[in-house]
PDB file of C-alpha atoms in Angstrom:
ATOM      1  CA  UNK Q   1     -29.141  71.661 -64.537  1.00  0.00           C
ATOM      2  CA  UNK Q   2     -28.655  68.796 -61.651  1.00  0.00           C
ATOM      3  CA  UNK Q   3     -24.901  68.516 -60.318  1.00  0.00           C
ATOM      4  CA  UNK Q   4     -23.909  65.484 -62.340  1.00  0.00           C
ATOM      5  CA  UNK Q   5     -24.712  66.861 -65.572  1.00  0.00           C
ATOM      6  CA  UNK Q   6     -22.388  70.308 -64.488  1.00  0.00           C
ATOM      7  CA  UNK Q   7     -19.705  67.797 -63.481  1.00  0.00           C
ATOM      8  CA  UNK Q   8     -19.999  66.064 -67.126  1.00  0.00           C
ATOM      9  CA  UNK Q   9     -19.875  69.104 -69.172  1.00  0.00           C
ATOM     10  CA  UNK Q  10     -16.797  71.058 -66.911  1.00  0.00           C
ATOM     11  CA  UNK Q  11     -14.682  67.677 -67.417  1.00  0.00           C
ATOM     12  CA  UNK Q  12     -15.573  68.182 -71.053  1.00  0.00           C
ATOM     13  CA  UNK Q  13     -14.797  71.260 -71.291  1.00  0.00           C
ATOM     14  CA  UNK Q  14     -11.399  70.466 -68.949  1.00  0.00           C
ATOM     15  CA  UNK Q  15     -10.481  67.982 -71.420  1.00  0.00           C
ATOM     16  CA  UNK Q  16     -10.552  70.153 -74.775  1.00  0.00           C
ATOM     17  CA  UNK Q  17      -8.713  72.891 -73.168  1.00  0.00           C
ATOM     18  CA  UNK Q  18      -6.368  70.504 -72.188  1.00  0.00           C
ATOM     19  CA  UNK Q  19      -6.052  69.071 -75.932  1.00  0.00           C
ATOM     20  CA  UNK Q  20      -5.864  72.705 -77.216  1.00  0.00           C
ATOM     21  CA  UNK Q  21      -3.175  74.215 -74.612  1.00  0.00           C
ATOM     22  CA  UNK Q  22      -0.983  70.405 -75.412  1.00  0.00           C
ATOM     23  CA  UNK Q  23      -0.964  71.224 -78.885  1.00  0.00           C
ATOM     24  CA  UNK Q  24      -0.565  75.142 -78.176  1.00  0.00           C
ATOM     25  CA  UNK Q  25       2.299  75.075 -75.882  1.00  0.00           C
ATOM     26  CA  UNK Q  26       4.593  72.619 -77.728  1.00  0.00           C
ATOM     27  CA  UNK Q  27       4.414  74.748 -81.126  1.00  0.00           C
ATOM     28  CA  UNK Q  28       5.166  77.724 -79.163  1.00  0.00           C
ATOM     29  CA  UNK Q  29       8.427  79.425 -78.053  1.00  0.00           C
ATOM     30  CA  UNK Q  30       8.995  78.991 -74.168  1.00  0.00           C
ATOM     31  CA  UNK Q  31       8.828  82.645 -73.368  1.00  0.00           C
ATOM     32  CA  UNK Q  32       5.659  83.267 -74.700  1.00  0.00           C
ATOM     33  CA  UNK Q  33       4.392  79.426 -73.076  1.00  0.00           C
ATOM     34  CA  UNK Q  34       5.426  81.808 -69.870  1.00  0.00           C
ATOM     35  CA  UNK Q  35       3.092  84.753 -71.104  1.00  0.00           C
ATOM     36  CA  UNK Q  36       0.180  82.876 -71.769  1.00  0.00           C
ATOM     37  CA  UNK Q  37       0.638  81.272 -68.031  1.00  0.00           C
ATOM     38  CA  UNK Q  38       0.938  84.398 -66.464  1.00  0.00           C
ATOM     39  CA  UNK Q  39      -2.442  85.406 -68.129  1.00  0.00           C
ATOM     40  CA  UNK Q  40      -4.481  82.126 -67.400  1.00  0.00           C
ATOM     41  CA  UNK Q  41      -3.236  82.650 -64.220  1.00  0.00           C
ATOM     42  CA  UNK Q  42      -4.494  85.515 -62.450  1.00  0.00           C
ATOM     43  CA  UNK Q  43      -7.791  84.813 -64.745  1.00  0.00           C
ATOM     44  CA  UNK Q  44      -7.909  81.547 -62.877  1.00  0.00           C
ATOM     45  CA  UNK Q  45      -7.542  83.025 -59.413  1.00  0.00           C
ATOM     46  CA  UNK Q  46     -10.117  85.520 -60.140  1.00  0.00           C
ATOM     47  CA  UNK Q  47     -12.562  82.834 -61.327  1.00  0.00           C
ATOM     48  CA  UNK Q  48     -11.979  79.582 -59.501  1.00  0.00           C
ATOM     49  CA  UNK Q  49     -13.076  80.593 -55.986  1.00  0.00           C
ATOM     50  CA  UNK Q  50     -13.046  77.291 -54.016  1.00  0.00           C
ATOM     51  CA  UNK Q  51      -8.925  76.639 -54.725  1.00  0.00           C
ATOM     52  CA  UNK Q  52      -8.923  80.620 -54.551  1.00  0.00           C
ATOM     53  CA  UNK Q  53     -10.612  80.068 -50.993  1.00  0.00           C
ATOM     54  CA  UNK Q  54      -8.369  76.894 -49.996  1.00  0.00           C
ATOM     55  CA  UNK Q  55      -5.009  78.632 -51.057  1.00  0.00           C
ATOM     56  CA  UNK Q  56      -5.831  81.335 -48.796  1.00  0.00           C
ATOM     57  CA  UNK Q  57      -6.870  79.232 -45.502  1.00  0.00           C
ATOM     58  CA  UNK Q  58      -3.852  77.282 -46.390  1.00  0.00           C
ATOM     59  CA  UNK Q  59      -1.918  80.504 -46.078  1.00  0.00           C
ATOM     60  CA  UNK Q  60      -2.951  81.782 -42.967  1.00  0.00           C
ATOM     61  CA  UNK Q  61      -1.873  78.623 -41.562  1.00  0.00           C
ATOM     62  CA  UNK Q  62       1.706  79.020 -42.478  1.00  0.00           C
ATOM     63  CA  UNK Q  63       1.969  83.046 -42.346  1.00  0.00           C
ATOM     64  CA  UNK Q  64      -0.240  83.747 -39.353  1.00  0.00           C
ATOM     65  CA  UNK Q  65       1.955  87.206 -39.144  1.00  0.00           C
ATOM     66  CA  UNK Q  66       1.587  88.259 -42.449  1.00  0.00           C
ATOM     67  CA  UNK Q  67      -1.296  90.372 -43.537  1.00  0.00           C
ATOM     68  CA  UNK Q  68      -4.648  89.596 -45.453  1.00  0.00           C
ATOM     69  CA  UNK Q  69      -3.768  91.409 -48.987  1.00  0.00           C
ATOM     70  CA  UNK Q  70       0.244  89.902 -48.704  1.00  0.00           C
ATOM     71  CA  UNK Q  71      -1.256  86.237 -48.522  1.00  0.00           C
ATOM     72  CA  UNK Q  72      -3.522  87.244 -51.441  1.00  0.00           C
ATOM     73  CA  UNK Q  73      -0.565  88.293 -53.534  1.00  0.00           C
ATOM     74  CA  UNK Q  74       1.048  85.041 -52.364  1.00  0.00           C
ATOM     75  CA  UNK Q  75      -2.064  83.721 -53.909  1.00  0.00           C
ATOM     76  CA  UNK Q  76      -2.041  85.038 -57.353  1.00  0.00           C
ATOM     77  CA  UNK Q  77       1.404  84.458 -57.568  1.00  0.00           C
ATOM     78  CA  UNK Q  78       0.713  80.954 -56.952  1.00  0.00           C
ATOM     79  CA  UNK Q  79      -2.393  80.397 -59.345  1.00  0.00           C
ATOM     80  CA  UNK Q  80       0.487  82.153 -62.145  1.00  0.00           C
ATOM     81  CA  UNK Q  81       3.238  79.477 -60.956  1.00  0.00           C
ATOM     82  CA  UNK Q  82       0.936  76.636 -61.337  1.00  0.00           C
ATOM     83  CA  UNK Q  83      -0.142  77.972 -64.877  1.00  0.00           C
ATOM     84  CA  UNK Q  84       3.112  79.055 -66.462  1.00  0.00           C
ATOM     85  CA  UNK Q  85       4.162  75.372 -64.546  1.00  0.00           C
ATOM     86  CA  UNK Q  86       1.812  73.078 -66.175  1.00  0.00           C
ATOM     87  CA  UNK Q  87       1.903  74.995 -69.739  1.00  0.00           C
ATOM     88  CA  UNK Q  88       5.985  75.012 -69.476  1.00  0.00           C
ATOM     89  CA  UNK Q  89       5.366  70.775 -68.671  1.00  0.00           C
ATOM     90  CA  UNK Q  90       3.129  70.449 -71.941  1.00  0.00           C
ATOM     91  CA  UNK Q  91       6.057  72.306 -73.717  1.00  0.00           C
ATOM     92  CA  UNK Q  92       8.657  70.459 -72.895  1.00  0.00           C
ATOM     93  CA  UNK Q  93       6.610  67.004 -73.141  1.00  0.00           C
ATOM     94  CA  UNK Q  94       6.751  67.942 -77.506  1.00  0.00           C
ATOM     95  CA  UNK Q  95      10.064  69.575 -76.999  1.00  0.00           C
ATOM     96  CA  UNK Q  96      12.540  66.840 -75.284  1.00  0.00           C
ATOM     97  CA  UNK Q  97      15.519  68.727 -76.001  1.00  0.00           C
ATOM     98  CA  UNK Q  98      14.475  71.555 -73.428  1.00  0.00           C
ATOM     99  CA  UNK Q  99      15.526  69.507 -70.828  1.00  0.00           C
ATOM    100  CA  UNK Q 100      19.537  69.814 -71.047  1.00  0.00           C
ATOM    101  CA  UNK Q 101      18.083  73.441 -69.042  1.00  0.00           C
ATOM    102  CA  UNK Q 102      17.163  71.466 -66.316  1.00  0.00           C
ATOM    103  CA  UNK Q 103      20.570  70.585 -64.236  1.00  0.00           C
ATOM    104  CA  UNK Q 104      20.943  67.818 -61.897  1.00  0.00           C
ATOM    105  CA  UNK Q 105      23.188  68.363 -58.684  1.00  0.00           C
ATOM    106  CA  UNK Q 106      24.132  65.588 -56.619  1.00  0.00           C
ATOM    107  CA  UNK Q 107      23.525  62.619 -59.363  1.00  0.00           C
ATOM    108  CA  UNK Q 108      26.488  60.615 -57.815  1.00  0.00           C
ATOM    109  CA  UNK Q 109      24.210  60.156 -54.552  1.00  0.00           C
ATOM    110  CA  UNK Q 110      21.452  58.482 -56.938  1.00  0.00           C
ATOM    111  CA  UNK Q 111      24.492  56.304 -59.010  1.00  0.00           C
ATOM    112  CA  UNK Q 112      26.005  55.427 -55.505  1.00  0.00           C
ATOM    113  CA  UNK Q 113      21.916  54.212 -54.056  1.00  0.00           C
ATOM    114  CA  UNK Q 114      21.637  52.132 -57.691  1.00  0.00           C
ATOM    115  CA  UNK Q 115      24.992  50.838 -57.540  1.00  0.00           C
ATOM    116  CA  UNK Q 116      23.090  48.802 -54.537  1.00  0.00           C
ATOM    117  CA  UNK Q 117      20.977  47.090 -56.756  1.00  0.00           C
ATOM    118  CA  UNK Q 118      17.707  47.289 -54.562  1.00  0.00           C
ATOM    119  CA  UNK Q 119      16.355  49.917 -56.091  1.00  0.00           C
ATOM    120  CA  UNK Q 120      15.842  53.657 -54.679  1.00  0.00           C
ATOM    121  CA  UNK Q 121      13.199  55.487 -53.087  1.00  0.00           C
ATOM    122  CA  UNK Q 122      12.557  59.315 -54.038  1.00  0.00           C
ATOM    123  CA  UNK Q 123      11.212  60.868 -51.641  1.00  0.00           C
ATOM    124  CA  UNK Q 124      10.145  64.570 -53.111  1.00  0.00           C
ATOM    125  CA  UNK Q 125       7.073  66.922 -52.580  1.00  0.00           C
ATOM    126  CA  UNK Q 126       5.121  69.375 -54.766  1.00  0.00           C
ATOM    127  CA  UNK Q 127       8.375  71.955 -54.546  1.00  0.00           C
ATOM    128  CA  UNK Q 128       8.518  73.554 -58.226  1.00  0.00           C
ATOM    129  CA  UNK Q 129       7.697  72.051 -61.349  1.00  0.00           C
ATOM    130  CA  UNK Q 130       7.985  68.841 -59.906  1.00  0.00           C
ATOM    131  CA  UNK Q 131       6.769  66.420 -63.149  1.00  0.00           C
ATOM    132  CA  UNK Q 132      10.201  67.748 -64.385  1.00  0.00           C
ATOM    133  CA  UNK Q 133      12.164  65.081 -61.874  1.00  0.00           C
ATOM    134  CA  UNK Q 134      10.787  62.115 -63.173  1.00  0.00           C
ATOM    135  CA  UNK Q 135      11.057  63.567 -67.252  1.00  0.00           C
ATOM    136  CA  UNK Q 136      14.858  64.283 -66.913  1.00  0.00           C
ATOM    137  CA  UNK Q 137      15.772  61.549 -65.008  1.00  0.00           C
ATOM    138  CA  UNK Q 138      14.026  59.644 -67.843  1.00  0.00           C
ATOM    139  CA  UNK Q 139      16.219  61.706 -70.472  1.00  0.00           C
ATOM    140  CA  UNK Q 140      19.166  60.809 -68.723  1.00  0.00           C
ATOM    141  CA  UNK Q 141      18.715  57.054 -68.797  1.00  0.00           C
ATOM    142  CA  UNK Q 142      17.205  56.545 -65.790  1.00  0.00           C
ATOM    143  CA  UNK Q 143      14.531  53.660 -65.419  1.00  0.00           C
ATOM    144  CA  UNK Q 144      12.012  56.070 -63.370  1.00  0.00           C
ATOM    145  CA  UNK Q 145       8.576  55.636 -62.275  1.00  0.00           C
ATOM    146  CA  UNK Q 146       5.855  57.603 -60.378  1.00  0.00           C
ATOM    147  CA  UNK Q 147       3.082  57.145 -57.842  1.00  0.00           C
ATOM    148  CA  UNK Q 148       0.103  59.020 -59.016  1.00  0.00           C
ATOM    149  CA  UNK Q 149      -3.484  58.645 -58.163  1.00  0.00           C
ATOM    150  CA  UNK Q 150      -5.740  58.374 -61.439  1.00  0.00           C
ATOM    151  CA  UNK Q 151      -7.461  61.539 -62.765  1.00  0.00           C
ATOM    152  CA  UNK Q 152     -11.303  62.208 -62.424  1.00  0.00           C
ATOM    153  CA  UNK Q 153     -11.471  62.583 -65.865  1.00  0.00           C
ATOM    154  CA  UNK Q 154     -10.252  59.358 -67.616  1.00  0.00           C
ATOM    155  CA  UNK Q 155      -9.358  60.960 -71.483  1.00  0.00           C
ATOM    156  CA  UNK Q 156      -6.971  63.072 -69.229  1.00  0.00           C
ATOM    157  CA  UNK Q 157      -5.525  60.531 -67.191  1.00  0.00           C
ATOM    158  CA  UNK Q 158      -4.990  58.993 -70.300  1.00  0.00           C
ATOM    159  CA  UNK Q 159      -3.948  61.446 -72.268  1.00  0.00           C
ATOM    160  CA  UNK Q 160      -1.136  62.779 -69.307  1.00  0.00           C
ATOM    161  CA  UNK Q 161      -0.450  58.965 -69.203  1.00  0.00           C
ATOM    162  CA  UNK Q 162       0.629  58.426 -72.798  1.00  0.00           C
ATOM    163  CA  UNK Q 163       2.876  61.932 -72.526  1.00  0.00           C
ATOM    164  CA  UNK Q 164       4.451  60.317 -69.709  1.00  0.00           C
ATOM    165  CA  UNK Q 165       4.884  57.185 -71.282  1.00  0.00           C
ATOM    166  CA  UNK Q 166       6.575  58.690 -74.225  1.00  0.00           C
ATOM    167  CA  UNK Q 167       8.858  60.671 -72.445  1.00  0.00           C
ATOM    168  CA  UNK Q 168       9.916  57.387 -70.887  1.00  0.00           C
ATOM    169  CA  UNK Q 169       8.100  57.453 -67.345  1.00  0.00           C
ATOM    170  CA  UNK Q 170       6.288  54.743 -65.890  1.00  0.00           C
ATOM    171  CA  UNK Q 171       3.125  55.675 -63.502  1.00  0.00           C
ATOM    172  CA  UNK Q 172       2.249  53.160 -60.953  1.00  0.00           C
ATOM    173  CA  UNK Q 173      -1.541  54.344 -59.867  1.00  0.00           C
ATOM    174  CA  UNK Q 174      -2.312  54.509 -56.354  1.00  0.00           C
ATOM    175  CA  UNK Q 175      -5.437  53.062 -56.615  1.00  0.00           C
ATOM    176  CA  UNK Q 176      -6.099  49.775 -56.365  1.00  0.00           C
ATOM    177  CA  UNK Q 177      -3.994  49.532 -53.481  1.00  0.00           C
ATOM    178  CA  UNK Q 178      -2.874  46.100 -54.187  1.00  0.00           C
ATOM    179  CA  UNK Q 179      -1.851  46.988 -57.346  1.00  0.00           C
ATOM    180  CA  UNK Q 180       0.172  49.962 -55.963  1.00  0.00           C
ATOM    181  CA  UNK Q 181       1.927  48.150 -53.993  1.00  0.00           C
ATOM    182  CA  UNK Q 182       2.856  45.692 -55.974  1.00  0.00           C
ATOM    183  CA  UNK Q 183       3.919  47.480 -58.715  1.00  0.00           C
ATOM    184  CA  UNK Q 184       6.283  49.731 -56.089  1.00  0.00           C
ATOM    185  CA  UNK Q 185       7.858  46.335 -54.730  1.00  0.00           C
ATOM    186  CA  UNK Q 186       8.397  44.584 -58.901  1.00  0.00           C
ATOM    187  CA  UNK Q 187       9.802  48.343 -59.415  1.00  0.00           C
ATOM    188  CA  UNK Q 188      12.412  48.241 -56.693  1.00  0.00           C
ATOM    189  CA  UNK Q 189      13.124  44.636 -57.120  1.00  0.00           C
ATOM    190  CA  UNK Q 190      13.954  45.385 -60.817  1.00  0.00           C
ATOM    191  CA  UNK Q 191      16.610  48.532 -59.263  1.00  0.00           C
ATOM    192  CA  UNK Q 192      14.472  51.157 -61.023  1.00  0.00           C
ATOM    193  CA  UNK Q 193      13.738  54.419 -59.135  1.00  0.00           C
ATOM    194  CA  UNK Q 194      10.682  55.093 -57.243  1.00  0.00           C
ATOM    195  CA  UNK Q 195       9.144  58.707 -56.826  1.00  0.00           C
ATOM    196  CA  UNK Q 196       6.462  59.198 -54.165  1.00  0.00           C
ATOM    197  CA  UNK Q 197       5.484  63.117 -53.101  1.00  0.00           C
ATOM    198  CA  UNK Q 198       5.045  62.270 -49.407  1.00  0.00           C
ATOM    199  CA  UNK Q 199       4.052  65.908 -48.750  1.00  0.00           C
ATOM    200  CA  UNK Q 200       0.078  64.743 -49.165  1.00  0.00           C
ATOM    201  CA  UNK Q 201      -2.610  63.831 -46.494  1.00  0.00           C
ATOM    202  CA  UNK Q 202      -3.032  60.423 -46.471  1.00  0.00           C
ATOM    203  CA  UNK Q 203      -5.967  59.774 -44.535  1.00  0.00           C
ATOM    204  CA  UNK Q 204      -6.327  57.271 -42.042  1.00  0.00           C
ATOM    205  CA  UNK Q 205      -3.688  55.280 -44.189  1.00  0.00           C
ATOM    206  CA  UNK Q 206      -0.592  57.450 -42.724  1.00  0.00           C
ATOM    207  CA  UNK Q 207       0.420  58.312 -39.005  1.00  0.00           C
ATOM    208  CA  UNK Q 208      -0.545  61.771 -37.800  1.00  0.00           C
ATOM    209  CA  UNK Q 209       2.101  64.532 -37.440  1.00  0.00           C
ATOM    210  CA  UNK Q 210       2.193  67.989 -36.856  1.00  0.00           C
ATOM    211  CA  UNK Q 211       2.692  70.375 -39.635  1.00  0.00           C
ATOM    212  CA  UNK Q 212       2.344  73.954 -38.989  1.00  0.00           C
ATOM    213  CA  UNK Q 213       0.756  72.940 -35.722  1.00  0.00           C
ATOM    214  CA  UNK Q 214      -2.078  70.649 -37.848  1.00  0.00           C
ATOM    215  CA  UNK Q 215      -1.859  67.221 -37.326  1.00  0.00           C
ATOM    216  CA  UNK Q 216      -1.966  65.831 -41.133  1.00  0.00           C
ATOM    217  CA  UNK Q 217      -1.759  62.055 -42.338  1.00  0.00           C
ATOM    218  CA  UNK Q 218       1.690  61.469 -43.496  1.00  0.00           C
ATOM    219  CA  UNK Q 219       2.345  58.472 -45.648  1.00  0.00           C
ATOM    220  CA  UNK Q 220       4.945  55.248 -43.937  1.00  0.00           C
ATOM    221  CA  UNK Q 221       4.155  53.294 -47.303  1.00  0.00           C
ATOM    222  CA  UNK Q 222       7.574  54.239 -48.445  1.00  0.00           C
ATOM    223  CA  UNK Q 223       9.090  53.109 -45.386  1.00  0.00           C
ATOM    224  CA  UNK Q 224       7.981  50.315 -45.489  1.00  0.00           C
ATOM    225  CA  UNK Q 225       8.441  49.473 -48.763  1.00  0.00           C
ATOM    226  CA  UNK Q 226      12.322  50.703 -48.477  1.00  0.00           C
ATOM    227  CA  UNK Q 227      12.107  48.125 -45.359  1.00  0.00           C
ATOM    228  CA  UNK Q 228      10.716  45.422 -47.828  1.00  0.00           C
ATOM    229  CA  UNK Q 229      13.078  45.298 -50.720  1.00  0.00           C
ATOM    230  CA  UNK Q 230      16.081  46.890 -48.632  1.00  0.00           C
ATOM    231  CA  UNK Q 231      15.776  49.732 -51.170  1.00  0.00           C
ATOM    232  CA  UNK Q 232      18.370  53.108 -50.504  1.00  0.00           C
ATOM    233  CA  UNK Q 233      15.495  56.339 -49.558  1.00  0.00           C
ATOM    234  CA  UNK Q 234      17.032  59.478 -51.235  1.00  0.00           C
ATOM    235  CA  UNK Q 235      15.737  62.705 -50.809  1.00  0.00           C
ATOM    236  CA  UNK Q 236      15.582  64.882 -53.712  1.00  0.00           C
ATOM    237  CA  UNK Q 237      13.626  68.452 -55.224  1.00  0.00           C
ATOM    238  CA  UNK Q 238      12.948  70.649 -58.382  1.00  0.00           C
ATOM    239  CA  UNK Q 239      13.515  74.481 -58.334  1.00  0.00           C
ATOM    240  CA  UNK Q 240      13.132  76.962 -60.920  1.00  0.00           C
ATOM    241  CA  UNK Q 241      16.198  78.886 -61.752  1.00  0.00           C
ATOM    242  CA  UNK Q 242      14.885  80.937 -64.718  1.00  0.00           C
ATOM    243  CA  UNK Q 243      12.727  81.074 -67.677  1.00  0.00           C
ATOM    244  CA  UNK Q 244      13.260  77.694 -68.901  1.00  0.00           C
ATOM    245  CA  UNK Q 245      15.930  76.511 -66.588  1.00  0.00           C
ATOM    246  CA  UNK Q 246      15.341  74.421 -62.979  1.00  0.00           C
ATOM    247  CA  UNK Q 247      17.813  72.651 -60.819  1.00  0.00           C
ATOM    248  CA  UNK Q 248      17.521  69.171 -59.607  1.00  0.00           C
ATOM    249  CA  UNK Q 249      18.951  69.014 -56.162  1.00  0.00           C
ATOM    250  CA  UNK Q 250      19.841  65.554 -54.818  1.00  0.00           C
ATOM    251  CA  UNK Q 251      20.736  64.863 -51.436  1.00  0.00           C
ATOM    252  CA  UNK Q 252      22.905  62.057 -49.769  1.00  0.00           C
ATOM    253  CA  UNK Q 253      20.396  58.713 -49.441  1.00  0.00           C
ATOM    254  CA  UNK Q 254      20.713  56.222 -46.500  1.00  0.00           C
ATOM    255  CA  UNK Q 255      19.208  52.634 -45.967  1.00  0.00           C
ATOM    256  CA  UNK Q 256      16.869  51.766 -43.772  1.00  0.00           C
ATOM    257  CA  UNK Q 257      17.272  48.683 -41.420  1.00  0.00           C
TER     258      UNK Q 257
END
């Protein structure tokens, strides 16, 4: 079987499961959403050995001291994150109302940035269950939108799109550029809230900076789109707190001139 037609039939098979767990995880109760992720969890670090392989290079990276079985556990407990993660997001996308157990602190630094009327730049990373930002600032009003890059697989792009679109999230799609960017700029011009994960390597399009000692492409997009409008940047991340409940943290947001 040639490489293409292994490509076709894993997306396939990507997409059902993802069908399957959607309408799973939103008829079932939260804790057991969490038992389910646990299990498809350590079954997908056992199985998937190129992000099994990556996780661990990126480990010894960032815990050089630490020894070869605790960066495995680190691992594992990672793959079971991610799982219990994305199931608890497909939850929550048919059960709204779960999201009064997410709690914002430090909302009156994002009212203060809007009451500019330029519009506000998040700037967040993959900390958490980090879809959960954009979905409760949605539930609380908020006009939000995300930078995403389009999925391989277009039935799931499409499929994550329309969630996110019901939930009240607008996704601007990195690609085209042009497009991107203009859709960032209308955005910001229009006061709503921008998120961007800057915490991803950006190719020759960012400016090179150290992280644990590796020099990785950092995006100045947002800058410079914060420069543009004369939109507030305000820092902001996800944490989980408990089964079920995660805390928004906010931090003070500045303009840049």
């Amino acid at each position: 079987m040639d490489k293409e037609r292994k490509k076709a039939l894993r997306r396939r098979a990507g997409w059902y499961a993802i069908k399957i767990f959607t309408d799973l995880s939103g008829k079932l109760p939260l804790s057991t959403v969490y038992i389910i992720g646990k299990l498809l969890g350590r079954l997908t670090y056992f199985l998937v050995l190129p992000q099994r392989r990556i996780a661990l290079q990126g480990l010894a990276i960032a815990f050089p001291q630490k020894t070869p079985m605790e960066r495995k556990v680190i691992a594992r407990d990672f793959f079971i994150f991610m799982a219990q993660s994305s199931l608890e997001l497909l939850h929550i996308l048919k059960n709204e109302d779960e999201l009064q157990r997410v709690r914002i602190r430090g909302e009156e630094y994002l009212k203060d940035a809007l009451s500019k009327k330029k519009g506000v730049v998040i700037f967040t990373a993959h900390f958490g269950n980090f879809p959960l930002m954009s979905l409760k600032l949605a539930k609380k009003g908020y006009k939000a939108n995300i930078v995403a890059r389009p999925m391989r697989d277009k039935k799931a792009g499409d499929h994550f799109h329309e969630l996110r679109e019901k939930a009240g999230v607008k996704t601007i799609f990195s690609y085209p550029r042009k497009e991107c960017v203009n859709g960032i700029i209308k955005a910001l011009r229009n006061n709503e809230i921008v998120i961007i994960q800057m915490d991803q390597n950006f190719g020759t399009g960012g400016v090179w900076i150290k992280f644990f000692n590796k020099l990785a492409a950092t995006p100045v997009g947002p800058i410079i789109f914060a420069l543009r409008t004369g939109a507030s940047t305000v820092p902001a991340y996800i944490y989980r707190t408990g089964e079920g409940r995660h805390s928004l943290e906010i931090m003070p947001g500045r303009e840049l001139t």
